[in-house]
Amino acid sequence: MASLPSVVIGNTIKLESEFKRRTANFPSIEKRNSSSTYLDKAFDTSNLDFRELDSSTFVPLLQKCVENNSLQETQMLHAHIMKSGKQEDLFVMTSLVNVYGKCRAMEAAQKVFDKLSKRNVVTWTSLMSGYVHNSQPKTAIEVFSQMLETGSYPTNYTLGVIINACSALLDLKLGKQIHGYVIKYGLEDDTSIGNTLTNLYSKCIGNLDSALKTFWKIRERNVISWTTIVSACGDNRNPESGLYLFTKMLEDGIEPNEFILTSVLSLCSTIQAQDFGLQIHSLSIKIGYESNIPVTNSIMYLYLKTGSFTEAKKLFEGLETVSLVTWNAMIAGHAQMMEVSENTLQATRNGFEALDTFQKLQKSGLKPDLFTFSSVLTVCSNLLALEQGQQVHCQAIKSGCLSDVVVGTALVNMYNKCGTIEGACKAFVEMPTRTLISWTSMITAFSQHGLSRQALDLFNDMRVAGDRPNKVTFVGVLAACSHAGMVDQGLTYFEMMKNEYKIDPIMDHYGCMIDMFVRLGKLDEAFEFVNKMEFEPNEFIWSLLVAGCRSHGNLELAFYAAEKLLDLNPKDPELYVMLLNMYVSSGRWKDVSRLRKLMKDEKVAKLKDWSWVSIKDKVFSFRCDDKCEEIQDLLQDLVEKSRNLGYEWKENEEHHSEKFAVVFGLLKVEKRAAIRVVKSGSMCRECHNFVKIVSVLSEREIIVRDSKRLHRFVKGKCCCGDFGSLL
């Protein structure tokens, strides 16, 4: 990144004594405006007689070009300035540099600047400001260095522009040098400078303390100052401090604007501070923001995040006009609520509410955009709603949004999670451009479907394409090695991640390696890998060890791992059921009694067993005690046929919910079509074996996504390799 030139570091430039309060006075209509005759008429450069204009009249006309965002009119005025001989007027030419920058024509601005016979600080600052405005902060800093080397003195405004350039580059080192410059000349209490410095430290995450120190040194804090520091608290994951600062702002008598209201409401959503949010809602109405779309959207999202669906819907339906942004907020709110719902049933309801809102949006006449599609596709992914996802895919093609990398990646994820690897491949191939996230999503999809070779080949393609893998990419790569039992390759990629890409292993990486060892029965190597970890194993690691030890008949190690798992989560009913089954099958009745007493002492809730199957626009839910006669009859018939193929079933044992959902799918889903089921908990080994056999008997593809992973059953085989069930 750029650094300050030697002339500044060496203190060879002496700033004028009045530098402290100098400001860059840009050309304005109030200055040198001797006539407003032409501005009273409709602005049309073709009708103006430029021979009658003096220098002062060009400036407001150039300002009109900015208001109209008209590069063509600016160029016409430029031509007339040259013809009228006003190119020697620094005031006019500085305005021209400024206007070209605002109209996003920096090449023209630079040409005007280069041809000037003389320049002042305002001219230099106009050029810098133009580069920052046009997302070229590095060039702005280079211009700043050139200005200092020529002996020009920066003003408050100049420093503010350069600090903004540092913020855009996240160049904290240079920003601190400028800050030192500000301190040296006593400008820290200047409102504009203080705001830009606070923003710099806010953007460079991890510097909230510096942002706060800078903020409190501002002499006259305005609403921009408060908005910046409140947003900084949110960006630095300290929402409580942000809410506290907002209350201090109100105590200081500063009236909020829409920007700080939306920031504060976002903080309320983060920590689900509903009571505080309700007060903000009341305040926004009181000061006249009840119809402000960004504020309304933020309030709606808060209500959705805190589970106040009725209030959110009431607010939504009470709007006179609903913009696409508001529709998107409502859909995205329900989509994100799926992630934080207390149970799968509630998550499913939120998902279908999002799809219903999407249908209403389409009927409203507004056209969905890429944000809409990405949110809806996420919902379809979580619901395993393939039909709706395919419809969204078609709409994305018609709208032209398919070319967007976000929508393309969302499609890959949707098809993957719905168990259709072919659809995921097609969506990936159709993407015109790919990002690291796109590559990683497809590698993960191959891995989850047990297509290890394809996952590793794609990883190599990604490296050839020049995209640098991240830690998530390596989770997909190591998982692919694990599924295929490729120990040597797995160890090679593990070392590549650490040594070539300097990525420190996280729990998921160790999980993939341990999974690879236990699948091959190398239990000692698995436990040895656990001992090498730099952190304590989590539930995922112990779950893998339990599954591996049980599968390979080492019950003592399985019991050890299961007890460790229980220590981490002493209230998980699934774990108790698993351990009870293990102890009962081994005849360890003392442990059975101990565990039941522990369940009573811990007040462990009863295991909730729910499964859902989506058919067209409807969702059908099942519990383990479903009494539907038609389902019971077909289930019993399948059990009898499965016994002939090696399935073991004890009479009078309770069937689990996914069996009923699968059987219902066989009855209601058209023949040859895949059946997709969502389960609230984990599949047990017995149900896993049953569904494998049913996929053979019915000649159907059956997808079950439980709380742990995706199971895709095709012709008696599951993509998890039979290591995905614990109970």
XYZ file of C-alpha atoms in Angstrom:
727
model
C 0.000 0.000 0.000
C 0.958 3.611 -0.412
C 2.860 5.521 2.252
C 3.413 9.209 2.805
C 6.166 10.781 0.666
C 9.530 11.547 2.189
C 8.851 15.287 2.160
C 6.146 14.727 4.768
C 7.935 12.102 6.842
C 11.063 14.242 6.925
C 9.056 17.311 7.978
C 10.619 19.387 5.207
C 7.251 20.963 4.465
C 6.226 23.685 6.888
C 2.496 24.208 7.028
C 1.126 27.690 7.260
C 0.185 28.829 10.745
C -3.434 29.262 9.726
C -3.588 25.661 8.413
C -5.606 24.505 11.403
C -8.896 25.845 10.185
C -8.316 26.174 6.449
C -10.980 24.477 4.378
C -11.144 23.764 0.680
C -13.637 26.235 -0.771
C -15.021 24.592 -3.867
C -16.691 26.621 -6.607
C -20.331 27.222 -5.811
C -23.228 29.205 -7.208
C -23.065 31.678 -4.341
C -19.477 32.604 -5.180
C -18.772 34.817 -8.203
C -22.309 34.323 -9.498
C -23.112 37.666 -11.085
C -26.026 36.474 -13.105
C -28.660 33.741 -12.807
C -30.533 34.609 -15.994
C -29.628 31.433 -17.785
C -30.406 29.248 -14.786
C -33.958 30.547 -14.618
C -34.608 28.923 -17.984
C -34.695 25.256 -18.838
C -31.097 24.108 -18.973
C -30.212 23.503 -22.618
C -26.651 24.155 -23.736
C -27.663 24.246 -27.404
C -29.780 27.362 -26.844
C -27.178 29.349 -24.914
C -25.123 32.149 -26.415
C -21.760 31.573 -24.734
C -20.385 34.848 -26.017
C -22.613 36.565 -23.438
C -21.343 34.425 -20.503
C -18.641 35.502 -18.120
C -16.523 33.149 -16.036
C -18.812 33.219 -12.999
C -21.794 31.964 -15.015
C -20.000 28.843 -16.247
C -19.767 27.467 -12.700
C -23.543 27.143 -12.010
C -24.010 25.734 -15.514
C -21.392 23.095 -14.751
C -23.226 22.384 -11.497
C -26.354 21.697 -13.566
C -24.362 19.078 -15.490
C -23.677 17.303 -12.189
C -27.351 17.432 -11.230
C -28.290 15.991 -14.631
C -25.357 13.545 -14.536
C -24.711 14.604 -18.126
C -21.245 14.001 -19.490
C -22.374 15.209 -22.933
C -23.458 18.618 -21.604
C -20.193 18.886 -19.648
C -18.205 18.274 -22.819
C -20.240 20.935 -24.668
C -19.591 23.459 -21.895
C -15.911 22.509 -21.943
C -15.758 23.281 -25.680
C -17.409 26.683 -25.176
C -15.036 27.480 -22.276
C -12.122 26.904 -24.606
C -13.708 28.941 -27.422
C -14.473 31.862 -25.118
C -10.882 31.936 -23.832
C -11.830 31.186 -20.208
C -9.379 28.255 -19.929
C -6.972 30.459 -17.983
C -9.575 31.023 -15.255
C -8.494 28.625 -12.492
C -11.884 28.907 -10.786
C -13.723 27.676 -13.921
C -11.187 24.970 -14.754
C -11.214 23.623 -11.191
C -15.013 23.380 -11.474
C -14.554 21.477 -14.730
C -12.179 18.963 -13.069
C -14.702 18.523 -10.262
C -17.647 18.000 -12.666
C -15.802 15.470 -14.850
C -15.042 13.515 -11.691
C -18.690 13.579 -10.590
C -19.757 12.434 -14.095
C -17.331 9.483 -13.870
C -14.978 10.723 -16.598
C -11.648 10.681 -14.782
C -9.576 10.484 -17.946
C -11.075 13.812 -19.041
C -10.620 15.289 -15.553
C -6.952 14.283 -15.542
C -6.395 15.819 -19.012
C -7.897 19.138 -17.898
C -5.774 19.067 -14.755
C -2.552 18.251 -16.649
C -3.010 21.217 -19.012
C -3.482 23.803 -16.239
C -0.697 26.368 -16.100
C -1.289 26.873 -12.386
C -3.015 24.906 -9.636
C -4.127 25.511 -6.085
C -5.087 23.142 -3.265
C -8.715 23.192 -4.382
C -7.727 21.951 -7.846
C -5.580 19.162 -6.401
C -8.342 18.163 -3.983
C -10.948 18.138 -6.778
C -8.850 15.615 -8.701
C -8.286 13.431 -5.622
C -11.975 13.552 -4.767
C -12.840 12.476 -8.304
C -10.593 9.412 -8.070
C -12.091 8.406 -4.707
C -15.607 8.952 -6.104
C -14.718 6.677 -9.048
C -13.351 3.847 -6.864
C -9.699 4.591 -7.643
C -8.411 5.376 -4.132
C -4.850 4.282 -4.883
C -4.577 6.880 -7.658
C -6.018 9.520 -5.303
C -3.196 8.815 -2.839
C -0.623 9.103 -5.630
C -2.066 12.537 -6.532
C -1.881 13.526 -2.848
C 1.820 12.592 -2.776
C 2.438 14.644 -5.925
C 0.673 17.640 -4.383
C 2.808 17.527 -1.248
C 5.991 17.214 -3.298
C 5.086 20.405 -5.210
C 4.847 22.304 -1.929
C 1.057 22.736 -1.810
C -0.588 22.688 1.609
C -3.497 20.274 2.242
C -6.685 21.563 3.846
C -9.168 19.891 6.161
C -11.148 18.759 3.142
C -8.055 17.371 1.398
C -7.159 15.255 4.419
C -10.732 14.009 4.634
C -10.607 12.849 1.005
C -7.335 10.980 1.574
C -8.582 9.347 4.763
C -11.595 8.131 2.764
C -9.148 6.699 0.208
C -7.377 4.834 3.031
C -10.750 3.502 4.210
C -11.551 2.209 0.723
C -8.176 0.421 0.599
C -8.374 -0.692 4.256
C -4.881 0.810 4.460
C -4.601 1.272 8.208
C -0.857 1.959 8.088
C -1.189 4.997 5.814
C -4.366 6.058 7.636
C -2.433 6.200 10.905
C 0.237 8.363 9.244
C -2.460 10.800 8.121
C -3.924 10.661 11.636
C -0.523 11.656 13.006
C -0.521 14.551 10.547
C -3.967 15.567 11.876
C -2.825 15.404 15.517
C 0.313 17.435 14.797
C -1.730 20.356 13.517
C -4.512 20.113 16.098
C -7.337 19.047 13.808
C -8.682 16.051 15.765
C -11.656 17.971 17.076
C -12.738 18.994 13.566
C -16.089 17.353 12.839
C -15.417 16.383 9.221
C -11.905 15.046 9.933
C -13.107 13.208 13.047
C -15.926 11.555 11.100
C -13.618 10.296 8.363
C -11.063 8.986 10.879
C -13.775 7.205 12.846
C -14.985 5.646 9.608
C -11.435 4.501 8.761
C -10.986 2.677 12.075
C -14.507 1.272 11.765
C -13.790 -0.235 8.333
C -10.497 -1.784 9.491
C -12.086 -4.448 11.682
C -10.529 -4.897 15.105
C -9.885 -1.212 15.703
C -13.086 -0.264 17.522
C -11.135 1.228 20.450
C -9.323 3.591 18.068
C -12.638 4.493 16.424
C -14.138 5.331 19.836
C -11.131 7.430 20.898
C -11.299 9.386 17.642
C -15.059 9.819 17.982
C -14.929 11.236 21.516
C -12.325 13.835 20.456
C -14.713 15.448 17.966
C -15.743 18.822 19.371
C -19.152 19.109 17.668
C -20.527 15.643 16.932
C -23.289 15.605 14.329
C -25.652 12.808 13.290
C -23.048 11.555 10.786
C -20.535 11.183 13.630
C -22.995 9.156 15.714
C -24.095 7.037 12.735
C -20.479 6.177 11.950
C -19.620 5.036 15.472
C -22.880 3.107 15.948
C -22.256 1.282 12.652
C -18.669 0.631 13.772
C -19.978 -1.191 16.848
C -22.102 -3.405 14.619
C -19.233 -4.101 12.216
C -17.005 -5.044 15.149
C -19.563 -7.342 16.782
C -20.310 -5.104 19.741
C -24.011 -4.299 19.257
C -24.630 -3.525 22.945
C -22.177 -0.610 22.808
C -23.866 0.618 19.641
C -27.262 0.752 21.367
C -25.729 2.525 24.368
C -24.145 5.162 22.114
C -27.467 5.718 20.372
C -29.079 6.552 23.713
C -26.215 8.990 24.419
C -26.880 10.662 21.071
C -30.530 11.198 21.992
C -29.445 12.642 25.350
C -27.268 15.124 23.445
C -30.353 16.321 21.569
C -29.299 15.028 18.135
C -32.293 14.005 16.025
C -31.824 10.635 14.281
C -31.969 10.259 10.511
C -32.910 7.174 8.483
C -29.321 5.904 8.346
C -28.763 5.693 12.087
C -32.266 4.318 12.633
C -31.598 1.448 10.225
C -28.194 0.824 11.841
C -29.690 0.682 15.331
C -32.517 -1.595 14.198
C -29.913 -3.889 12.647
C -28.125 -4.062 16.006
C -31.435 -4.887 17.693
C -31.939 -7.731 15.216
C -28.441 -9.071 15.879
C -29.066 -9.524 19.609
C -32.867 -9.851 19.251
C -33.442 -6.794 21.477
C -37.152 -6.639 20.720
C -38.103 -4.197 23.498
C -35.446 -1.706 22.416
C -36.530 -2.200 18.811
C -40.151 -1.429 19.709
C -39.027 1.871 21.206
C -37.103 2.670 18.016
C -40.257 1.863 16.014
C -42.249 4.327 18.138
C -39.517 6.950 17.835
C -39.388 6.583 14.043
C -43.147 7.211 13.837
C -42.858 10.207 16.165
C -40.196 11.938 14.055
C -41.892 11.165 10.726
C -40.183 8.033 9.382
C -43.202 5.716 9.417
C -43.271 5.678 5.587
C -39.507 5.532 5.080
C -38.771 2.304 3.186
C -35.298 1.474 4.639
C -36.551 2.080 8.191
C -39.733 0.075 7.591
C -37.731 -2.797 6.115
C -35.428 -2.817 9.136
C -38.364 -2.852 11.567
C -39.971 -5.683 9.607
C -36.772 -7.693 9.662
C -36.465 -7.149 13.443
C -39.982 -8.484 13.968
C -39.231 -11.510 11.799
C -35.942 -12.188 13.596
C -37.627 -12.063 16.997
C -40.490 -14.311 15.891
C -43.134 -11.545 15.791
C -44.569 -12.704 12.469
C -47.991 -11.134 12.993
C -46.493 -7.676 13.597
C -44.178 -8.027 10.587
C -47.057 -9.056 8.339
C -49.266 -6.247 9.667
C -46.529 -3.705 8.953
C -45.995 -5.154 5.483
C -49.679 -5.204 4.555
C -50.152 -1.658 5.879
C -47.781 -0.158 3.319
C -49.469 1.886 0.599
C -46.806 1.036 -1.956
C -44.424 -1.882 -1.631
C -41.050 -1.604 -3.340
C -39.010 -4.566 -4.500
C -36.593 -3.858 -1.640
C -39.441 -4.373 0.841
C -40.580 -7.599 -0.839
C -36.990 -8.830 -0.705
C -36.699 -7.915 2.969
C -39.833 -9.921 3.768
C -38.642 -12.953 1.793
C -35.079 -12.778 3.146
C -36.398 -12.307 6.683
C -38.407 -15.541 6.528
C -35.497 -17.310 4.835
C -33.067 -16.315 7.562
C -35.576 -17.240 10.246
C -35.319 -20.808 8.998
C -31.718 -20.846 10.217
C -32.579 -19.771 13.778
C -35.919 -21.549 14.256
C -36.291 -23.597 17.439
C -37.288 -26.720 15.531
C -37.549 -28.067 12.015
C -41.329 -27.680 11.951
C -41.084 -23.948 12.636
C -38.308 -23.639 10.062
C -40.508 -25.342 7.473
C -43.381 -22.946 8.168
C -41.054 -19.973 7.730
C -39.802 -21.425 4.467
C -43.260 -21.850 2.981
C -44.200 -18.355 4.167
C -41.205 -17.066 2.176
C -42.347 -18.986 -0.931
C -45.878 -17.656 -0.501
C -44.516 -14.097 -0.292
C -42.495 -14.739 -3.454
C -45.672 -15.797 -5.298
C -47.431 -12.617 -4.155
C -44.479 -10.551 -5.378
C -44.834 -12.085 -8.832
C -48.547 -11.233 -8.904
C -47.793 -7.629 -7.876
C -46.292 -6.870 -11.279
C -42.794 -6.204 -9.964
C -39.954 -8.264 -11.398
C -37.728 -10.203 -8.973
C -34.024 -9.350 -8.991
C -30.916 -11.342 -8.150
C -31.430 -10.747 -4.392
C -34.929 -12.184 -4.631
C -33.784 -15.257 -6.523
C -30.859 -15.986 -4.217
C -33.120 -15.789 -1.123
C -35.836 -17.987 -2.647
C -33.303 -20.555 -3.830
C -31.900 -20.737 -0.295
C -35.422 -21.458 0.968
C -35.904 -24.194 -1.648
C -32.574 -25.695 -0.567
C -33.632 -25.896 3.077
C -37.078 -27.300 2.242
C -35.817 -29.800 -0.355
C -38.435 -28.129 -2.585
C -36.941 -29.173 -5.916
C -40.015 -28.384 -8.039
C -40.190 -24.818 -6.764
C -36.426 -24.490 -7.175
C -36.652 -25.597 -10.801
C -39.393 -23.012 -11.413
C -37.179 -20.312 -9.910
C -34.353 -21.517 -12.155
C -36.565 -20.983 -15.229
C -37.587 -17.507 -14.043
C -33.953 -16.569 -13.426
C -33.137 -17.545 -17.020
C -36.020 -15.432 -18.384
C -35.078 -12.415 -16.280
C -31.413 -12.550 -17.251
C -30.284 -12.986 -13.623
C -28.733 -16.369 -14.317
C -25.530 -14.639 -15.411
C -25.064 -13.312 -11.866
C -22.550 -15.410 -9.942
C -24.591 -15.184 -6.702
C -27.694 -16.647 -8.353
C -25.620 -19.293 -10.148
C -23.990 -20.385 -6.901
C -27.371 -20.449 -5.131
C -28.641 -22.775 -7.887
C -25.688 -25.122 -7.399
C -26.402 -25.247 -3.656
C -30.120 -25.754 -4.194
C -29.702 -28.725 -6.532
C -27.036 -30.193 -4.264
C -29.132 -29.983 -1.104
C -32.158 -31.371 -2.930
C -30.046 -34.403 -3.836
C -29.786 -33.699 -7.572
C -26.104 -33.664 -8.408
C -26.912 -33.619 -12.139
C -28.793 -30.332 -11.709
C -25.943 -28.883 -9.661
C -23.439 -29.814 -12.411
C -25.633 -28.237 -15.092
C -26.017 -25.007 -13.103
C -22.266 -24.874 -12.489
C -21.363 -25.457 -16.147
C -23.813 -22.727 -17.245
C -22.163 -20.076 -15.029
C -20.376 -17.516 -17.286
C -17.961 -16.595 -14.491
C -16.944 -18.420 -11.347
C -15.725 -17.271 -7.977
C -14.009 -19.178 -5.200
C -17.428 -19.685 -3.607
C -18.782 -21.214 -6.840
C -15.879 -23.661 -7.136
C -16.113 -24.567 -3.463
C -19.882 -25.155 -3.662
C -19.481 -27.590 -6.569
C -16.537 -29.411 -4.970
C -18.592 -29.790 -1.777
C -21.580 -31.046 -3.784
C -19.498 -33.786 -5.449
C -18.055 -34.733 -2.076
C -21.444 -34.959 -0.343
C -22.753 -37.215 -3.104
C -19.797 -39.575 -2.786
C -18.301 -38.527 -6.153
C -14.781 -38.156 -4.821
C -12.864 -38.343 -8.087
C -14.983 -35.591 -9.657
C -14.479 -33.409 -6.553
C -10.690 -33.754 -6.686
C -10.542 -33.215 -10.464
C -12.569 -30.025 -10.058
C -10.251 -28.867 -7.278
C -7.302 -29.248 -9.651
C -9.234 -27.344 -12.358
C -9.824 -24.530 -9.890
C -6.121 -24.276 -9.098
C -5.256 -24.232 -12.810
C -7.814 -21.425 -13.284
C -5.841 -19.381 -10.754
C -8.375 -19.342 -7.882
C -6.783 -19.774 -4.464
C -8.613 -22.308 -2.235
C -9.668 -21.339 1.277
C -10.338 -23.425 4.374
C -13.905 -24.264 3.258
C -12.607 -25.553 -0.084
C -10.257 -27.914 1.721
C -13.124 -29.255 3.844
C -14.761 -30.406 0.595
C -11.474 -31.835 -0.735
C -10.645 -33.748 2.460
C -14.226 -35.025 2.713
C -13.895 -36.382 -0.840
C -10.725 -38.262 0.157
C -12.520 -39.568 3.237
C -15.501 -40.924 1.251
C -13.181 -42.748 -1.152
C -10.819 -44.048 1.535
C -7.880 -42.287 -0.129
C -5.623 -41.942 2.907
C -2.422 -41.010 1.087
C -4.153 -38.342 -1.010
C -5.953 -37.026 2.063
C -2.695 -36.629 3.983
C -1.108 -34.948 0.935
C -3.910 -32.388 0.664
C -3.825 -31.822 4.438
C -0.112 -30.970 4.238
C -0.677 -28.870 1.093
C -3.268 -26.812 2.950
C -0.867 -26.104 5.819
C 2.405 -25.662 3.950
C 1.520 -24.324 0.497
C -1.537 -22.217 1.365
C -0.613 -21.423 5.000
C -4.094 -22.375 6.243
C -4.267 -23.478 9.872
C -6.473 -26.584 10.248
C -9.858 -26.078 11.881
C -12.129 -28.653 13.523
C -13.818 -29.572 10.235
C -10.471 -30.464 8.631
C -9.588 -32.765 11.514
C -13.094 -34.216 11.317
C -12.569 -35.183 7.668
C -9.250 -36.858 8.456
C -10.672 -38.768 11.424
C -13.683 -39.805 9.336
C -11.270 -41.129 6.697
C -9.479 -43.328 9.247
C -12.613 -44.699 10.944
C -14.232 -45.620 7.625
C -11.234 -47.865 6.940
C -11.272 -49.301 10.452
C -8.027 -47.560 11.404
C -9.298 -46.626 14.835
C -5.889 -46.246 16.479
C -4.819 -43.768 13.796
C -8.098 -41.892 14.287
C -7.580 -41.500 18.036
C -3.932 -40.600 17.411
C -5.094 -37.789 15.146
C -7.449 -36.598 17.899
C -4.515 -36.384 20.299
C -2.575 -34.261 17.781
C -5.307 -31.619 17.616
C -4.503 -28.255 19.137
C -8.009 -27.939 20.603
C -10.508 -30.136 22.402
C -12.645 -32.390 20.151
C -16.214 -31.199 19.610
C -19.460 -33.166 19.216
C -18.800 -33.752 15.507
C -15.446 -35.468 16.197
C -16.806 -37.746 18.940
C -19.841 -38.594 16.776
C -17.522 -39.797 14.009
C -15.592 -41.928 16.474
C -18.776 -43.465 17.879
C -20.029 -44.346 14.400
C -16.671 -45.768 13.342
C -16.115 -47.821 16.490
C -19.630 -49.292 16.339
C -19.316 -50.146 12.664
C -16.038 -51.975 13.227
C -17.192 -53.776 16.390
C -14.988 -52.011 18.934
C -17.714 -51.371 21.507
C -15.403 -50.364 24.332
C -14.007 -47.479 22.311
C -17.543 -46.695 21.094
C -18.790 -46.424 24.697
C -15.809 -44.230 25.613
C -16.486 -41.857 22.702
C -20.230 -41.838 23.414
C -19.690 -40.855 27.055
C -17.385 -38.026 25.905
C -20.124 -36.929 23.539
C -22.624 -36.927 26.384
C -20.311 -34.795 28.541
C -20.375 -32.107 25.845
C -24.137 -32.117 25.439
C -25.818 -33.588 28.553
C -29.325 -32.612 27.472
C -29.433 -34.023 23.942
C -32.165 -36.710 23.859
C -30.683 -38.260 20.693
C -27.454 -39.089 22.504
C -29.293 -40.798 25.356
C -31.309 -42.896 22.926
C -28.126 -43.906 21.112
C -26.297 -44.842 24.331
C -29.307 -46.697 25.718
C -29.558 -48.747 22.516
C -25.831 -49.529 22.703
C -26.003 -50.572 26.370
C -29.162 -52.635 25.877
C -27.745 -54.473 22.845
C -24.605 -55.269 24.886
C -26.563 -56.346 27.965
C -24.956 -53.702 30.187
C -27.992 -53.243 32.416
C -26.196 -51.304 35.162
C -25.243 -48.680 32.611
C -28.845 -48.652 31.345
C -30.092 -47.890 34.889
C -27.393 -45.238 35.390
C -28.247 -43.544 32.140
C -31.987 -43.506 32.835
C -31.354 -41.928 36.240
C -29.105 -39.344 34.587
C -31.867 -38.556 32.076
C -34.263 -37.977 34.956
C -31.789 -35.799 36.866
C -30.967 -33.723 33.788
C -34.678 -33.469 32.895
C -33.926 -34.567 29.364
C -36.840 -33.864 27.035
C -38.461 -36.669 25.097
C -36.942 -37.194 21.665
C -39.099 -35.414 19.084
C -39.274 -37.455 15.921
C -40.754 -35.599 12.958
C -40.347 -36.005 9.206
C -41.695 -34.002 6.264
C -42.191 -34.674 2.591
C -42.933 -31.847 0.127
C -45.226 -32.607 -2.812
C -45.802 -29.689 -5.192
C -46.928 -26.738 -3.060
C -47.857 -28.762 0.019
C -45.869 -30.202 2.904
C -46.975 -33.351 4.762
C -45.597 -34.086 8.222
C -45.372 -37.393 10.089
C -44.602 -38.579 13.594
C -43.578 -42.030 14.784
C -47.163 -42.875 15.780
C -48.866 -42.239 12.427
C -52.067 -44.290 12.178
C -52.980 -43.850 8.511
C -54.236 -47.267 7.407
C -53.059 -46.960 3.794
C -49.519 -46.049 4.936
C -49.488 -48.772 7.607
C -50.507 -51.441 5.083
C -47.814 -50.517 2.545
C -45.189 -50.170 5.285
C -45.969 -53.646 6.609
C -45.758 -55.067 3.098
C -42.369 -53.442 2.541
C -41.076 -54.736 5.898
C -42.012 -58.301 4.937
C -40.350 -57.995 1.511
C -37.270 -56.375 3.056
C -36.794 -59.293 5.443
C -36.173 -61.538 2.464
C -33.278 -59.209 1.537
C -31.614 -59.303 4.953
C -33.488 -56.567 6.809
C -33.948 -57.336 10.524
C -37.052 -56.084 12.278
C -38.311 -56.940 15.756
C -42.062 -57.142 16.145
C -43.763 -54.511 18.330
C -40.877 -52.053 17.855
C -41.910 -48.513 16.978
C -41.318 -47.326 13.418
C -39.624 -43.957 13.086
C -41.166 -41.003 11.274
C -38.994 -41.100 8.117
C -40.440 -44.529 7.249
C -43.962 -43.081 7.150
C -42.773 -40.095 5.095
C -41.008 -42.379 2.584
C -44.027 -44.678 2.284
C -46.346 -41.697 1.805
C -44.033 -40.496 -0.943
C -44.256 -43.875 -2.649
C -48.046 -43.552 -2.595
C -48.361 -39.930 -3.695
C -45.285 -38.964 -5.728
C -45.562 -39.906 -9.379
C -43.739 -43.079 -10.328
C -40.039 -42.894 -11.156
C -39.785 -39.443 -9.505
C -37.446 -39.103 -6.526
C -38.852 -38.891 -2.992
C -37.416 -36.140 -0.773
C -37.808 -36.249 3.003
C -36.605 -33.920 5.775
C -36.117 -35.385 9.276
C -35.845 -33.403 12.506
C -33.183 -35.651 14.050
C -30.656 -38.218 12.863
C -31.542 -41.379 10.970
C -30.994 -44.514 13.001
C -29.090 -47.471 11.566
C -32.196 -49.614 11.314
C -34.147 -46.983 9.315
C -31.082 -46.364 7.167
C -30.905 -50.065 6.273
C -34.651 -50.189 5.603
C -34.655 -47.211 3.206
C -31.674 -48.673 1.332
C -33.674 -51.826 0.636
C -36.820 -49.848 -0.236
C -34.837 -47.958 -2.886
C -34.220 -51.363 -4.516
C -37.769 -52.687 -4.116
C -39.413 -49.511 -5.414
C -36.738 -48.707 -7.999
C -36.860 -45.180 -6.650
C -34.269 -42.602 -5.714
C -34.934 -41.598 -2.108
C -33.336 -38.539 -0.485
C -33.488 -38.067 3.282
C -31.837 -35.039 4.840
C -31.549 -35.444 8.581
C -30.092 -33.061 11.161
C -26.542 -34.232 10.391
C -26.230 -34.834 6.634
C -27.757 -35.729 3.283
C -28.586 -39.372 2.491
C -29.161 -40.196 -1.153
C -30.329 -43.787 -1.628
C -29.978 -45.222 -5.126
C -30.251 -48.971 -5.900
C -29.501 -49.981 -2.329
C -26.537 -47.655 -1.746
C -26.293 -44.387 0.206
C -23.942 -41.534 -0.605
C -22.879 -41.368 3.075
C -21.218 -44.775 2.754
C -23.311 -46.055 5.713
C -21.346 -43.876 8.153
C -24.042 -41.278 8.541
C -26.183 -42.975 11.206
C -25.467 -43.063 14.916
C -28.575 -44.276 16.728
